[in-house]
Amino acid sequence: MQSWGLTDKGCVRKMNQDAYEIRQLDRSTLLCVVCDGMGGAKSGNIASTLAVDVFAQEIQRTWTPNMEWDKADQILKNAVKLANFTVYDQANQFEEFEGMGTTLVAALIRKNQASIVNVGDSRCYGISNGSIRQITKDHSLVEEMVRSGKLKKEEARKHPNKNVITRAVGVERKVNI
């Protein structure tokens, strides 16, 4: 398996608010996590870095090479909850971090299996045999409108609220994963 990471601030933002980590947990298990700080909120870069660090450390702490695969989903969810609590706590303790939050998408991959979690509109794609397939569903206002039939997929790309997310890590006490 090949893995790599690259971030780019894009054409709109002055600061890159992305953070990621690729971590080999054991000989056959890889952890990949990407967080994108909320651009409209202050300290999005802090939220994304903190979430990646806490998430990856919690997975490293709880993962064992002989773990039954059905526990992978649970440790991913627990790590998201811990990252959420940590970002939320920091945002509520310090004025300069008030309102900060981040998206999160992560995959735990062992041999030919993957367990994936996401919060927000950062996506996970599967690439195989020359094709690319979106695996996760965005937690965004526009995506919800498309799913409910209120908006066509083509209209979503140019919708004025296309960047409004409905879930994020760190903005509320509890996170819907």
PDB file of N, CA, C and O in Angstrom, residues 75-113:
ATOM      1  N   ILE A  75     -13.059   2.154  18.198  1.00  0.00           N
ATOM      2  CA  ILE A  75     -11.928   2.974  18.621  1.00  0.00           C
ATOM      3  C   ILE A  75     -11.820   4.255  17.784  1.00  0.00           C
ATOM      4  O   ILE A  75     -11.413   5.293  18.301  1.00  0.00           O
ATOM      5  N   LEU A  76     -12.242   4.191  16.509  1.00  0.00           N
ATOM      6  CA  LEU A  76     -12.270   5.415  15.702  1.00  0.00           C
ATOM      7  C   LEU A  76     -13.284   6.414  16.268  1.00  0.00           C
ATOM      8  O   LEU A  76     -12.985   7.600  16.420  1.00  0.00           O
ATOM      9  N   LYS A  77     -14.468   5.935  16.582  1.00  0.00           N
ATOM     10  CA  LYS A  77     -15.502   6.814  17.148  1.00  0.00           C
ATOM     11  C   LYS A  77     -15.057   7.401  18.485  1.00  0.00           C
ATOM     12  O   LYS A  77     -15.271   8.584  18.755  1.00  0.00           O
ATOM     13  N   ASN A  78     -14.444   6.576  19.327  1.00  0.00           N
ATOM     14  CA  ASN A  78     -13.966   7.071  20.623  1.00  0.00           C
ATOM     15  C   ASN A  78     -12.893   8.133  20.439  1.00  0.00           C
ATOM     16  O   ASN A  78     -12.863   9.128  21.172  1.00  0.00           O
ATOM     17  N   ALA A  79     -12.020   7.946  19.462  1.00  0.00           N
ATOM     18  CA  ALA A  79     -10.969   8.930  19.194  1.00  0.00           C
ATOM     19  C   ALA A  79     -11.563  10.245  18.690  1.00  0.00           C
ATOM     20  O   ALA A  79     -11.084  11.328  19.054  1.00  0.00           O
ATOM     21  N   VAL A  80     -12.608  10.178  17.867  1.00  0.00           N
ATOM     22  CA  VAL A  80     -13.282  11.401  17.412  1.00  0.00           C
ATOM     23  C   VAL A  80     -13.911  12.117  18.600  1.00  0.00           C
ATOM     24  O   VAL A  80     -13.802  13.342  18.727  1.00  0.00           O
ATOM     25  N   LYS A  81     -14.555  11.365  19.469  1.00  0.00           N
ATOM     26  CA  LYS A  81     -15.187  11.970  20.655  1.00  0.00           C
ATOM     27  C   LYS A  81     -14.151  12.661  21.536  1.00  0.00           C
ATOM     28  O   LYS A  81     -14.397  13.759  22.047  1.00  0.00           O
ATOM     29  N   LEU A  82     -12.991  12.022  21.714  1.00  0.00           N
ATOM     30  CA  LEU A  82     -11.932  12.632  22.519  1.00  0.00           C
ATOM     31  C   LEU A  82     -11.389  13.890  21.844  1.00  0.00           C
ATOM     32  O   LEU A  82     -11.171  14.914  22.499  1.00  0.00           O
ATOM     33  N   ALA A  83     -11.177  13.836  20.544  1.00  0.00           N
ATOM     34  CA  ALA A  83     -10.713  15.019  19.804  1.00  0.00           C
ATOM     35  C   ALA A  83     -11.744  16.140  19.916  1.00  0.00           C
ATOM     36  O   ALA A  83     -11.389  17.305  20.133  1.00  0.00           O
ATOM     37  N   ASN A  84     -13.022  15.790  19.792  1.00  0.00           N
ATOM     38  CA  ASN A  84     -14.092  16.780  19.906  1.00  0.00           C
ATOM     39  C   ASN A  84     -14.067  17.439  21.281  1.00  0.00           C
ATOM     40  O   ASN A  84     -14.128  18.662  21.399  1.00  0.00           O
ATOM     41  N   PHE A  85     -13.993  16.619  22.320  1.00  0.00           N
ATOM     42  CA  PHE A  85     -13.978  17.154  23.684  1.00  0.00           C
ATOM     43  C   PHE A  85     -12.791  18.093  23.878  1.00  0.00           C
ATOM     44  O   PHE A  85     -12.919  19.162  24.466  1.00  0.00           O
ATOM     45  N   THR A  86     -11.627  17.706  23.378  1.00  0.00           N
ATOM     46  CA  THR A  86     -10.412  18.505  23.560  1.00  0.00           C
ATOM     47  C   THR A  86     -10.519  19.847  22.851  1.00  0.00           C
ATOM     48  O   THR A  86     -10.216  20.893  23.432  1.00  0.00           O
ATOM     49  N   VAL A  87     -10.958  19.846  21.605  1.00  0.00           N
ATOM     50  CA  VAL A  87     -11.104  21.104  20.856  1.00  0.00           C
ATOM     51  C   VAL A  87     -12.188  21.967  21.492  1.00  0.00           C
ATOM     52  O   VAL A  87     -12.000  23.176  21.689  1.00  0.00           O
ATOM     53  N   TYR A  88     -13.313  21.368  21.840  1.00  0.00           N
ATOM     54  CA  TYR A  88     -14.422  22.095  22.493  1.00  0.00           C
ATOM     55  C   TYR A  88     -13.953  22.729  23.802  1.00  0.00           C
ATOM     56  O   TYR A  88     -14.241  23.890  24.086  1.00  0.00           O
ATOM     57  N   ASP A  89     -13.220  21.960  24.598  1.00  0.00           N
ATOM     58  CA  ASP A  89     -12.721  22.439  25.885  1.00  0.00           C
ATOM     59  C   ASP A  89     -11.788  23.632  25.697  1.00  0.00           C
ATOM     60  O   ASP A  89     -11.912  24.646  26.390  1.00  0.00           O
ATOM     61  N   GLN A  90     -10.867  23.538  24.750  1.00  0.00           N
ATOM     62  CA  GLN A  90      -9.945  24.648  24.485  1.00  0.00           C
ATOM     63  C   GLN A  90     -10.692  25.887  23.987  1.00  0.00           C
ATOM     64  O   GLN A  90     -10.371  27.006  24.386  1.00  0.00           O
ATOM     65  N   ALA A  91     -11.688  25.666  23.130  1.00  0.00           N
ATOM     66  CA  ALA A  91     -12.474  26.783  22.585  1.00  0.00           C
ATOM     67  C   ALA A  91     -13.252  27.500  23.679  1.00  0.00           C
ATOM     68  O   ALA A  91     -13.487  28.710  23.587  1.00  0.00           O
ATOM     69  N   ASN A  92     -13.639  26.775  24.706  1.00  0.00           N
ATOM     70  CA  ASN A  92     -14.413  27.375  25.792  1.00  0.00           C
ATOM     71  C   ASN A  92     -13.545  27.912  26.928  1.00  0.00           C
ATOM     72  O   ASN A  92     -14.036  28.665  27.760  1.00  0.00           O
ATOM     73  N   GLN A  93     -12.268  27.565  26.955  1.00  0.00           N
ATOM     74  CA  GLN A  93     -11.376  28.057  28.001  1.00  0.00           C
ATOM     75  C   GLN A  93     -10.670  29.352  27.628  1.00  0.00           C
ATOM     76  O   GLN A  93     -10.348  30.153  28.492  1.00  0.00           O
ATOM     77  N   PHE A  94     -10.420  29.525  26.334  1.00  0.00           N
ATOM     78  CA  PHE A  94      -9.606  30.651  25.908  1.00  0.00           C
ATOM     79  C   PHE A  94     -10.353  31.485  24.863  1.00  0.00           C
ATOM     80  O   PHE A  94     -10.794  30.959  23.846  1.00  0.00           O
ATOM     81  N   GLU A  95     -10.443  32.768  25.115  1.00  0.00           N
ATOM     82  CA  GLU A  95     -11.189  33.669  24.234  1.00  0.00           C
ATOM     83  C   GLU A  95     -10.675  33.641  22.795  1.00  0.00           C
ATOM     84  O   GLU A  95     -11.456  33.683  21.851  1.00  0.00           O
ATOM     85  N   GLU A  96      -9.352  33.533  22.631  1.00  0.00           N
ATOM     86  CA  GLU A  96      -8.787  33.551  21.276  1.00  0.00           C
ATOM     87  C   GLU A  96      -9.147  32.311  20.469  1.00  0.00           C
ATOM     88  O   GLU A  96      -8.984  32.286  19.257  1.00  0.00           O
ATOM     89  N   PHE A  97      -9.655  31.264  21.138  1.00  0.00           N
ATOM     90  CA  PHE A  97     -10.053  30.035  20.457  1.00  0.00           C
ATOM     91  C   PHE A  97     -11.569  29.878  20.362  1.00  0.00           C
ATOM     92  O   PHE A  97     -12.057  28.889  19.809  1.00  0.00           O
ATOM     93  N   GLU A  98     -12.308  30.833  20.866  1.00  0.00           N
ATOM     94  CA  GLU A  98     -13.771  30.737  20.894  1.00  0.00           C
ATOM     95  C   GLU A  98     -14.335  30.497  19.490  1.00  0.00           C
ATOM     96  O   GLU A  98     -13.987  31.186  18.540  1.00  0.00           O
ATOM     97  N   GLY A  99     -15.178  29.487  19.370  1.00  0.00           N
ATOM     98  CA  GLY A  99     -15.834  29.178  18.108  1.00  0.00           C
ATOM     99  C   GLY A  99     -15.022  28.337  17.149  1.00  0.00           C
ATOM    100  O   GLY A  99     -15.479  28.015  16.055  1.00  0.00           O
ATOM    101  N   MET A 100     -13.809  27.944  17.550  1.00  0.00           N
ATOM    102  CA  MET A 100     -12.980  27.176  16.600  1.00  0.00           C
ATOM    103  C   MET A 100     -13.551  25.768  16.425  1.00  0.00           C
ATOM    104  O   MET A 100     -14.201  25.217  17.298  1.00  0.00           O
ATOM    105  N   GLY A 101     -13.307  25.221  15.257  1.00  0.00           N
ATOM    106  CA  GLY A 101     -13.755  23.871  14.944  1.00  0.00           C
ATOM    107  C   GLY A 101     -13.053  23.376  13.696  1.00  0.00           C
ATOM    108  O   GLY A 101     -12.334  24.131  13.028  1.00  0.00           O
ATOM    109  N   THR A 102     -13.267  22.110  13.397  1.00  0.00           N
ATOM    110  CA  THR A 102     -12.596  21.498  12.257  1.00  0.00           C
ATOM    111  C   THR A 102     -13.412  20.332  11.720  1.00  0.00           C
ATOM    112  O   THR A 102     -14.220  19.753  12.452  1.00  0.00           O
ATOM    113  N   THR A 103     -13.206  20.025  10.483  1.00  0.00           N
ATOM    114  CA  THR A 103     -13.745  18.781   9.934  1.00  0.00           C
ATOM    115  C   THR A 103     -12.763  17.669  10.289  1.00  0.00           C
ATOM    116  O   THR A 103     -11.632  17.948  10.709  1.00  0.00           O
ATOM    117  N   LEU A 104     -13.176  16.432  10.110  1.00  0.00           N
ATOM    118  CA  LEU A 104     -12.280  15.300  10.345  1.00  0.00           C
ATOM    119  C   LEU A 104     -12.730  14.141   9.478  1.00  0.00           C
ATOM    120  O   LEU A 104     -13.924  13.839   9.418  1.00  0.00           O
ATOM    121  N   VAL A 105     -11.792  13.518   8.817  1.00  0.00           N
ATOM    122  CA  VAL A 105     -12.042  12.265   8.111  1.00  0.00           C
ATOM    123  C   VAL A 105     -10.829  11.379   8.360  1.00  0.00           C
ATOM    124  O   VAL A 105      -9.694  11.859   8.345  1.00  0.00           O
ATOM    125  N   ALA A 106     -11.095  10.114   8.675  1.00  0.00           N
ATOM    126  CA  ALA A 106      -9.997   9.208   8.989  1.00  0.00           C
ATOM    127  C   ALA A 106     -10.310   7.806   8.498  1.00  0.00           C
ATOM    128  O   ALA A 106     -11.478   7.399   8.429  1.00  0.00           O
ATOM    129  N   ALA A 107      -9.243   7.093   8.177  1.00  0.00           N
ATOM    130  CA  ALA A 107      -9.369   5.696   7.761  1.00  0.00           C
ATOM    131  C   ALA A 107      -8.335   4.875   8.512  1.00  0.00           C
ATOM    132  O   ALA A 107      -7.170   5.265   8.621  1.00  0.00           O
ATOM    133  N   LEU A 108      -8.793   3.765   9.024  1.00  0.00           N
ATOM    134  CA  LEU A 108      -7.925   2.759   9.626  1.00  0.00           C
ATOM    135  C   LEU A 108      -7.930   1.601   8.646  1.00  0.00           C
ATOM    136  O   LEU A 108      -8.987   1.055   8.332  1.00  0.00           O
ATOM    137  N   ILE A 109      -6.759   1.271   8.106  1.00  0.00           N
ATOM    138  CA  ILE A 109      -6.678   0.310   7.004  1.00  0.00           C
ATOM    139  C   ILE A 109      -5.784  -0.852   7.416  1.00  0.00           C
ATOM    140  O   ILE A 109      -4.649  -0.640   7.852  1.00  0.00           O
ATOM    141  N   ARG A 110      -6.318  -2.061   7.280  1.00  0.00           N
ATOM    142  CA  ARG A 110      -5.524  -3.268   7.532  1.00  0.00           C
ATOM    143  C   ARG A 110      -5.754  -4.222   6.378  1.00  0.00           C
ATOM    144  O   ARG A 110      -6.881  -4.639   6.117  1.00  0.00           O
ATOM    145  N   LYS A 111      -4.674  -4.535   5.679  1.00  0.00           N
ATOM    146  CA  LYS A 111      -4.719  -5.429   4.527  1.00  0.00           C
ATOM    147  C   LYS A 111      -5.790  -4.960   3.554  1.00  0.00           C
ATOM    148  O   LYS A 111      -5.680  -3.894   2.989  1.00  0.00           O
ATOM    149  N   ASN A 112      -6.878  -5.712   3.363  1.00  0.00           N
ATOM    150  CA  ASN A 112      -7.903  -5.313   2.392  1.00  0.00           C
ATOM    151  C   ASN A 112      -9.166  -4.782   3.066  1.00  0.00           C
ATOM    152  O   ASN A 112     -10.225  -4.755   2.459  1.00  0.00           O
ATOM    153  N   GLN A 113      -9.064  -4.327   4.316  1.00  0.00           N
ATOM    154  CA  GLN A 113     -10.218  -3.787   5.036  1.00  0.00           C
ATOM    155  C   GLN A 113      -9.938  -2.348   5.451  1.00  0.00           C
ATOM    156  O   GLN A 113      -8.802  -1.984   5.726  1.00  0.00           O
TER     157      GLN A 113
END
